[in-house]
Amino acid sequence: GQQLNQSPQSMFIQEGEDVSMNCTSSSIFNTWLWYKQDPGEGPVLLIALYKAGELTSNGRLTAQFGITRKDSFLNISASIPSDVGIYFCAGQYGNKLVFGAGTILRVKS
Amino acid sequence: GAVVSQHPSWVICKSGTSVKIECRSLDFQATTMFWYRQFPKQSLMLMATSNEGSKATYEQGVEKDKFLINHASLTLSTLTVTSAHPEDSSFYICSADLRDRGDTQYFGPGTRLTVL
């Protein structure tokens, strides 16, 4: 089946630092999405990428859809304490999603 | 826009009983809804795809007779866990896709099921 490799698995950074995480796959996806999940809640959509090479920003978040359609990265600039949580990438094929294993982000204030 | 709700947010039941979880799209119509299961410290795993007015499509390894899905309207899908056992304890999350936004899925807040 299709699998996404998401890295890093976890990060512990200083408030104000920039954060970067990425996902790679052996399969091509039509859409890449980045979600954030807080404990005990459902994932919240952060950024959706629909075209290869697309670079999209949402406030302090920036994500790119790799040109090969097999990878994507998410950057968070100037992290703040409320950025803590689990970040998931997801690749879409047809109308289905396959998720990465998640990146746990912890921020030291 | 694109708000999805779930009810209940948590439920505790005895082994052998059945539990129904509702998923509603509040401000849009969703032709397709999805049900996921998430075990602690793990990612989301798709259980089934639910289309309004037709039978759900289950992923490999998911028992359709144990996890009954009904999608009676464009805003409501239900998941019933029948004869629940402790190993069914998990976080169940639904999503609905917004066709006008490239089938982007929006997720509900999840339902924590604990089977004693």
PDB file of C-alpha atoms in Angstrom:
ATOM      1  CA  GLY A   1       0.000   0.000   0.000  1.00  0.00           C
ATOM      2  CA  GLN A   2       0.920   3.646  -0.175  1.00  0.00           C
ATOM      3  CA  GLN A   3       3.047   4.967   2.655  1.00  0.00           C
ATOM      4  CA  LEU A   4       4.278   8.355   3.676  1.00  0.00           C
ATOM      5  CA  ASN A   5       7.564   8.858   5.489  1.00  0.00           C
ATOM      6  CA  GLN A   6       7.285  11.865   7.761  1.00  0.00           C
ATOM      7  CA  SER A   7      10.250  13.354   9.590  1.00  0.00           C
ATOM      8  CA  PRO A   8      11.319  14.248  12.107  1.00  0.00           C
ATOM      9  CA  GLN A   9       9.294  12.103  14.481  1.00  0.00           C
ATOM     10  CA  SER A  10       9.493  14.767  17.177  1.00  0.00           C
ATOM     11  CA  MET A  11      11.078  18.146  17.793  1.00  0.00           C
ATOM     12  CA  PHE A  12      11.785  20.183  20.884  1.00  0.00           C
ATOM     13  CA  ILE A  13      12.621  23.734  19.954  1.00  0.00           C
ATOM     14  CA  GLN A  14      13.042  27.142  21.509  1.00  0.00           C
ATOM     15  CA  GLU A  15      10.264  29.702  21.187  1.00  0.00           C
ATOM     16  CA  GLY A  16      10.994  31.995  18.274  1.00  0.00           C
ATOM     17  CA  GLU A  17      12.862  29.399  16.260  1.00  0.00           C
ATOM     18  CA  ASP A  18      11.821  28.261  12.816  1.00  0.00           C
ATOM     19  CA  VAL A  19      10.618  24.687  12.326  1.00  0.00           C
ATOM     20  CA  SER A  20      10.741  22.464   9.283  1.00  0.00           C
ATOM     21  CA  MET A  21       9.225  19.039   8.683  1.00  0.00           C
ATOM     22  CA  ASN A  22       8.727  16.991   5.563  1.00  0.00           C
ATOM     23  CA  CYS A  23       7.044  14.014   4.006  1.00  0.00           C
ATOM     24  CA  THR A  24       8.183  11.771   1.212  1.00  0.00           C
ATOM     25  CA  SER A  25       6.551   8.935  -0.629  1.00  0.00           C
ATOM     26  CA  SER A  26       7.308   6.430  -3.342  1.00  0.00           C
ATOM     27  CA  SER A  27       3.868   7.190  -4.794  1.00  0.00           C
ATOM     28  CA  ILE A  28       2.590  10.228  -6.628  1.00  0.00           C
ATOM     29  CA  PHE A  29      -0.248  12.189  -5.029  1.00  0.00           C
ATOM     30  CA  ASN A  30      -2.700  14.656  -6.554  1.00  0.00           C
ATOM     31  CA  THR A  31      -2.896  16.756  -3.427  1.00  0.00           C
ATOM     32  CA  TRP A  32      -0.799  17.220  -0.314  1.00  0.00           C
ATOM     33  CA  LEU A  33      -2.325  18.437   2.906  1.00  0.00           C
ATOM     34  CA  TRP A  34      -0.943  19.426   6.270  1.00  0.00           C
ATOM     35  CA  TYR A  35      -3.021  19.030   9.423  1.00  0.00           C
ATOM     36  CA  LYS A  36      -2.422  19.836  13.091  1.00  0.00           C
ATOM     37  CA  GLN A  37      -3.952  17.744  15.852  1.00  0.00           C
ATOM     38  CA  ASP A  38      -4.188  18.834  19.469  1.00  0.00           C
ATOM     39  CA  PRO A  39      -4.651  16.167  22.181  1.00  0.00           C
ATOM     40  CA  GLY A  40      -8.152  14.712  22.221  1.00  0.00           C
ATOM     41  CA  GLU A  41      -9.266  16.604  19.137  1.00  0.00           C
ATOM     42  CA  GLY A  42      -9.617  15.978  15.436  1.00  0.00           C
ATOM     43  CA  PRO A  43      -7.069  17.174  12.880  1.00  0.00           C
ATOM     44  CA  VAL A  44      -7.426  20.743  11.691  1.00  0.00           C
ATOM     45  CA  LEU A  45      -6.476  21.599   8.128  1.00  0.00           C
ATOM     46  CA  LEU A  46      -3.542  24.012   7.930  1.00  0.00           C
ATOM     47  CA  ILE A  47      -2.616  24.096   4.265  1.00  0.00           C
ATOM     48  CA  ALA A  48      -3.783  22.299   1.127  1.00  0.00           C
ATOM     49  CA  LEU A  49      -1.552  22.042  -1.953  1.00  0.00           C
ATOM     50  CA  TYR A  50      -3.090  21.149  -5.277  1.00  0.00           C
ATOM     51  CA  LYS A  51      -0.367  21.654  -7.887  1.00  0.00           C
ATOM     52  CA  ALA A  52       3.169  20.318  -8.212  1.00  0.00           C
ATOM     53  CA  GLY A  53       5.653  23.030  -7.304  1.00  0.00           C
ATOM     54  CA  GLU A  54       3.006  25.088  -5.497  1.00  0.00           C
ATOM     55  CA  LEU A  55       4.242  27.136  -2.545  1.00  0.00           C
ATOM     56  CA  THR A  56       1.493  28.292  -0.192  1.00  0.00           C
ATOM     57  CA  SER A  57       1.536  30.326   3.011  1.00  0.00           C
ATOM     58  CA  ASN A  58      -0.943  30.605   5.850  1.00  0.00           C
ATOM     59  CA  GLY A  59       0.303  33.153   8.364  1.00  0.00           C
ATOM     60  CA  ARG A  60       3.555  31.838   9.805  1.00  0.00           C
ATOM     61  CA  LEU A  61       3.144  28.535   7.975  1.00  0.00           C
ATOM     62  CA  THR A  62       4.559  27.817   4.537  1.00  0.00           C
ATOM     63  CA  ALA A  63       4.227  24.565   2.650  1.00  0.00           C
ATOM     64  CA  GLN A  64       5.334  23.339  -0.740  1.00  0.00           C
ATOM     65  CA  PHE A  65       4.150  20.573  -3.039  1.00  0.00           C
ATOM     66  CA  GLY A  66       7.248  18.891  -4.453  1.00  0.00           C
ATOM     67  CA  ILE A  67       7.808  19.091  -8.173  1.00  0.00           C
ATOM     68  CA  THR A  68       7.918  15.297  -8.432  1.00  0.00           C
ATOM     69  CA  ARG A  69       4.564  15.115  -6.568  1.00  0.00           C
ATOM     70  CA  LYS A  70       6.157  12.664  -4.156  1.00  0.00           C
ATOM     71  CA  ASP A  71       7.073  15.013  -1.345  1.00  0.00           C
ATOM     72  CA  SER A  72       6.070  18.091   0.622  1.00  0.00           C
ATOM     73  CA  PHE A  73       7.491  20.219   3.395  1.00  0.00           C
ATOM     74  CA  LEU A  74       5.988  22.462   6.047  1.00  0.00           C
ATOM     75  CA  ASN A  75       7.828  25.371   7.641  1.00  0.00           C
ATOM     76  CA  ILE A  76       6.698  27.245  10.726  1.00  0.00           C
ATOM     77  CA  SER A  77       8.429  30.541  11.316  1.00  0.00           C
ATOM     78  CA  ALA A  78       9.000  32.160  14.712  1.00  0.00           C
ATOM     79  CA  SER A  79       7.365  29.364  16.712  1.00  0.00           C
ATOM     80  CA  ILE A  80       5.187  30.208  19.699  1.00  0.00           C
ATOM     81  CA  PRO A  81       3.965  28.013  22.589  1.00  0.00           C
ATOM     82  CA  SER A  82       0.572  27.385  20.983  1.00  0.00           C
ATOM     83  CA  ASP A  83       2.300  25.693  18.042  1.00  0.00           C
ATOM     84  CA  VAL A  84       2.714  22.567  20.190  1.00  0.00           C
ATOM     85  CA  GLY A  85       0.855  19.572  18.882  1.00  0.00           C
ATOM     86  CA  ILE A  86       1.125  16.831  16.327  1.00  0.00           C
ATOM     87  CA  TYR A  87       1.496  17.750  12.675  1.00  0.00           C
ATOM     88  CA  PHE A  88       0.417  15.272  10.029  1.00  0.00           C
ATOM     89  CA  CYS A  89       1.048  15.333   6.332  1.00  0.00           C
ATOM     90  CA  ALA A  90      -1.475  13.574   4.122  1.00  0.00           C
ATOM     91  CA  GLY A  91      -1.343  12.597   0.490  1.00  0.00           C
ATOM     92  CA  GLN A  92      -4.550  12.397  -1.456  1.00  0.00           C
ATOM     93  CA  TYR A  93      -5.266   9.909  -4.236  1.00  0.00           C
ATOM     94  CA  GLY A  94      -8.743  10.043  -5.666  1.00  0.00           C
ATOM     95  CA  ASN A  95     -10.826  11.095  -2.667  1.00  0.00           C
ATOM     96  CA  LYS A  96      -8.836   9.103  -0.101  1.00  0.00           C
ATOM     97  CA  LEU A  97      -6.084  10.248   2.225  1.00  0.00           C
ATOM     98  CA  VAL A  98      -3.055   8.433   3.509  1.00  0.00           C
ATOM     99  CA  PHE A  99      -1.384   9.976   6.535  1.00  0.00           C
ATOM    100  CA  GLY A 100       2.179  10.260   7.676  1.00  0.00           C
ATOM    101  CA  ALA A 101       3.095   9.073  11.169  1.00  0.00           C
ATOM    102  CA  GLY A 102       3.122  12.622  12.505  1.00  0.00           C
ATOM    103  CA  THR A 103       5.667  15.057  13.911  1.00  0.00           C
ATOM    104  CA  ILE A 104       5.313  15.931  17.587  1.00  0.00           C
ATOM    105  CA  LEU A 105       6.268  19.531  18.178  1.00  0.00           C
ATOM    106  CA  ARG A 106       7.182  20.786  21.631  1.00  0.00           C
ATOM    107  CA  VAL A 107       8.145  24.403  22.174  1.00  0.00           C
ATOM    108  CA  LYS A 108      10.216  25.694  25.066  1.00  0.00           C
ATOM    109  CA  SER A 109       9.114  29.147  26.145  1.00  0.00           C
TER     110      SER A 109
ATOM    111  CA  GLY B   1     -17.255  27.282   6.869  1.00  0.00           C
ATOM    112  CA  ALA B   2     -16.645  23.503   6.550  1.00  0.00           C
ATOM    113  CA  VAL B   3     -17.530  22.568  10.117  1.00  0.00           C
ATOM    114  CA  VAL B   4     -17.952  18.922  11.040  1.00  0.00           C
ATOM    115  CA  SER B   5     -19.350  17.796  14.372  1.00  0.00           C
ATOM    116  CA  GLN B   6     -19.400  14.453  16.133  1.00  0.00           C
ATOM    117  CA  HIS B   7     -21.562  13.123  18.925  1.00  0.00           C
ATOM    118  CA  PRO B   8     -20.841  11.970  21.508  1.00  0.00           C
ATOM    119  CA  SER B   9     -17.376  13.339  22.213  1.00  0.00           C
ATOM    120  CA  TRP B  10     -16.690  10.415  24.492  1.00  0.00           C
ATOM    121  CA  VAL B  11     -18.470   7.230  25.525  1.00  0.00           C
ATOM    122  CA  ILE B  12     -17.800   4.421  27.977  1.00  0.00           C
ATOM    123  CA  CYS B  13     -19.662   1.170  27.483  1.00  0.00           C
ATOM    124  CA  LYS B  14     -19.688  -2.390  28.709  1.00  0.00           C
ATOM    125  CA  SER B  15     -18.253  -5.180  26.621  1.00  0.00           C
ATOM    126  CA  GLY B  16     -20.876  -6.707  24.346  1.00  0.00           C
ATOM    127  CA  THR B  17     -22.970  -3.579  23.912  1.00  0.00           C
ATOM    128  CA  SER B  18     -23.324  -1.491  20.763  1.00  0.00           C
ATOM    129  CA  VAL B  19     -22.399   2.150  20.428  1.00  0.00           C
ATOM    130  CA  LYS B  20     -23.537   4.645  17.798  1.00  0.00           C
ATOM    131  CA  ILE B  21     -21.434   7.656  16.802  1.00  0.00           C
ATOM    132  CA  GLU B  22     -22.874  10.483  14.706  1.00  0.00           C
ATOM    133  CA  CYS B  23     -21.004  12.675  12.249  1.00  0.00           C
ATOM    134  CA  ARG B  24     -22.624  15.812  10.849  1.00  0.00           C
ATOM    135  CA  SER B  25     -21.516  18.427   8.351  1.00  0.00           C
ATOM    136  CA  LEU B  26     -22.982  21.620   9.780  1.00  0.00           C
ATOM    137  CA  ASP B  27     -22.638  24.203   7.037  1.00  0.00           C
ATOM    138  CA  PHE B  28     -22.218  22.189   3.865  1.00  0.00           C
ATOM    139  CA  GLN B  29     -23.502  19.072   2.180  1.00  0.00           C
ATOM    140  CA  ALA B  30     -21.106  16.173   2.023  1.00  0.00           C
ATOM    141  CA  THR B  31     -21.672  13.504  -0.559  1.00  0.00           C
ATOM    142  CA  THR B  32     -18.840  11.514   0.927  1.00  0.00           C
ATOM    143  CA  MET B  33     -17.865  11.030   4.550  1.00  0.00           C
ATOM    144  CA  PHE B  34     -14.991   9.006   5.925  1.00  0.00           C
ATOM    145  CA  TRP B  35     -14.432   7.153   9.182  1.00  0.00           C
ATOM    146  CA  TYR B  36     -10.988   6.827  10.744  1.00  0.00           C
ATOM    147  CA  ARG B  37      -9.638   5.118  13.826  1.00  0.00           C
ATOM    148  CA  GLN B  38      -6.652   6.402  15.765  1.00  0.00           C
ATOM    149  CA  PHE B  39      -4.906   4.430  18.487  1.00  0.00           C
ATOM    150  CA  PRO B  40      -2.777   6.276  21.072  1.00  0.00           C
ATOM    151  CA  LYS B  41       0.366   7.842  19.649  1.00  0.00           C
ATOM    152  CA  GLN B  42      -0.447   6.569  16.191  1.00  0.00           C
ATOM    153  CA  SER B  43      -1.629   8.089  12.953  1.00  0.00           C
ATOM    154  CA  LEU B  44      -5.136   8.018  11.510  1.00  0.00           C
ATOM    155  CA  MET B  45      -6.169   4.856   9.703  1.00  0.00           C
ATOM    156  CA  LEU B  46      -9.047   4.948   7.246  1.00  0.00           C
ATOM    157  CA  MET B  47     -11.769   2.451   8.114  1.00  0.00           C
ATOM    158  CA  ALA B  48     -14.403   3.133   5.496  1.00  0.00           C
ATOM    159  CA  THR B  49     -15.729   5.547   2.919  1.00  0.00           C
ATOM    160  CA  SER B  50     -19.395   6.420   3.166  1.00  0.00           C
ATOM    161  CA  ASN B  51     -21.447   7.763   0.274  1.00  0.00           C
ATOM    162  CA  GLU B  52     -24.912   9.181   0.773  1.00  0.00           C
ATOM    163  CA  GLY B  53     -27.606   6.685  -0.165  1.00  0.00           C
ATOM    164  CA  SER B  54     -25.302   3.766  -0.862  1.00  0.00           C
ATOM    165  CA  LYS B  55     -23.378   1.113   1.018  1.00  0.00           C
ATOM    166  CA  ALA B  56     -20.096   2.044   2.618  1.00  0.00           C
ATOM    167  CA  THR B  57     -16.799   0.830   1.215  1.00  0.00           C
ATOM    168  CA  TYR B  58     -14.574  -0.720   3.859  1.00  0.00           C
ATOM    169  CA  GLU B  59     -10.806  -0.834   3.903  1.00  0.00           C
ATOM    170  CA  GLN B  60      -9.050  -4.169   3.973  1.00  0.00           C
ATOM    171  CA  GLY B  61      -9.136  -5.740   7.416  1.00  0.00           C
ATOM    172  CA  VAL B  62     -12.119  -3.742   8.689  1.00  0.00           C
ATOM    173  CA  GLU B  63     -15.119  -5.910   9.558  1.00  0.00           C
ATOM    174  CA  LYS B  64     -18.221  -4.448   7.955  1.00  0.00           C
ATOM    175  CA  ASP B  65     -20.554  -6.426  10.230  1.00  0.00           C
ATOM    176  CA  LYS B  66     -18.849  -5.032  13.296  1.00  0.00           C
ATOM    177  CA  PHE B  67     -18.609  -1.428  12.165  1.00  0.00           C
ATOM    178  CA  LEU B  68     -21.968  -0.568  10.640  1.00  0.00           C
ATOM    179  CA  ILE B  69     -22.073   2.661   8.668  1.00  0.00           C
ATOM    180  CA  ASN B  70     -25.202   4.475   7.572  1.00  0.00           C
ATOM    181  CA  HIS B  71     -25.157   7.633   5.465  1.00  0.00           C
ATOM    182  CA  ALA B  72     -28.828   8.527   5.207  1.00  0.00           C
ATOM    183  CA  SER B  73     -28.501  12.188   4.266  1.00  0.00           C
ATOM    184  CA  LEU B  74     -26.006  14.644   2.832  1.00  0.00           C
ATOM    185  CA  THR B  75     -25.240  15.955   6.306  1.00  0.00           C
ATOM    186  CA  LEU B  76     -25.266  12.852   8.524  1.00  0.00           C
ATOM    187  CA  SER B  77     -23.317   9.621   8.700  1.00  0.00           C
ATOM    188  CA  THR B  78     -23.381   7.203  11.626  1.00  0.00           C
ATOM    189  CA  LEU B  79     -20.926   4.551  12.756  1.00  0.00           C
ATOM    190  CA  THR B  80     -22.227   1.785  15.012  1.00  0.00           C
ATOM    191  CA  VAL B  81     -19.706  -0.384  16.789  1.00  0.00           C
ATOM    192  CA  THR B  82     -21.581  -3.623  17.414  1.00  0.00           C
ATOM    193  CA  SER B  83     -20.812  -6.018  20.266  1.00  0.00           C
ATOM    194  CA  ALA B  84     -17.954  -3.820  21.384  1.00  0.00           C
ATOM    195  CA  HIS B  85     -14.911  -5.343  23.053  1.00  0.00           C
ATOM    196  CA  PRO B  86     -12.012  -3.699  24.902  1.00  0.00           C
ATOM    197  CA  GLU B  87      -9.808  -3.920  21.800  1.00  0.00           C
ATOM    198  CA  ASP B  88     -12.308  -1.622  20.028  1.00  0.00           C
ATOM    199  CA  SER B  89     -11.398   1.150  22.457  1.00  0.00           C
ATOM    200  CA  SER B  90      -9.971   3.923  20.318  1.00  0.00           C
ATOM    201  CA  PHE B  91     -10.424   7.459  19.049  1.00  0.00           C
ATOM    202  CA  TYR B  92     -12.893   7.460  16.151  1.00  0.00           C
ATOM    203  CA  ILE B  93     -12.793  10.451  13.817  1.00  0.00           C
ATOM    204  CA  CYS B  94     -15.008  11.254  10.862  1.00  0.00           C
ATOM    205  CA  SER B  95     -14.375  13.621   7.999  1.00  0.00           C
ATOM    206  CA  ALA B  96     -16.423  15.056   5.179  1.00  0.00           C
ATOM    207  CA  ASP B  97     -15.132  16.179   1.856  1.00  0.00           C
ATOM    208  CA  LEU B  98     -15.863  19.533   0.348  1.00  0.00           C
ATOM    209  CA  ARG B  99     -16.095  18.937  -3.345  1.00  0.00           C
ATOM    210  CA  ASP B 100     -15.795  22.592  -4.270  1.00  0.00           C
ATOM    211  CA  ARG B 101     -12.367  22.610  -2.656  1.00  0.00           C
ATOM    212  CA  GLY B 102     -10.850  19.712  -4.543  1.00  0.00           C
ATOM    213  CA  ASP B 103     -12.364  17.034  -2.285  1.00  0.00           C
ATOM    214  CA  THR B 104     -10.467  18.447   0.678  1.00  0.00           C
ATOM    215  CA  GLN B 105     -11.442  16.610   3.853  1.00  0.00           C
ATOM    216  CA  TYR B 106     -12.500  18.423   6.995  1.00  0.00           C
ATOM    217  CA  PHE B 107     -12.438  16.484  10.216  1.00  0.00           C
ATOM    218  CA  GLY B 108     -14.757  16.235  13.170  1.00  0.00           C
ATOM    219  CA  PRO B 109     -13.469  16.580  16.749  1.00  0.00           C
ATOM    220  CA  GLY B 110     -13.423  12.829  17.320  1.00  0.00           C
ATOM    221  CA  THR B 111     -15.142  10.409  19.697  1.00  0.00           C
ATOM    222  CA  ARG B 112     -13.216   8.632  22.424  1.00  0.00           C
ATOM    223  CA  LEU B 113     -14.639   5.111  22.902  1.00  0.00           C
ATOM    224  CA  THR B 114     -13.696   3.126  25.977  1.00  0.00           C
ATOM    225  CA  VAL B 115     -15.021  -0.414  26.283  1.00  0.00           C
ATOM    226  CA  LEU B 116     -14.822  -1.911  29.736  1.00  0.00           C
TER     227      LEU B 116
END
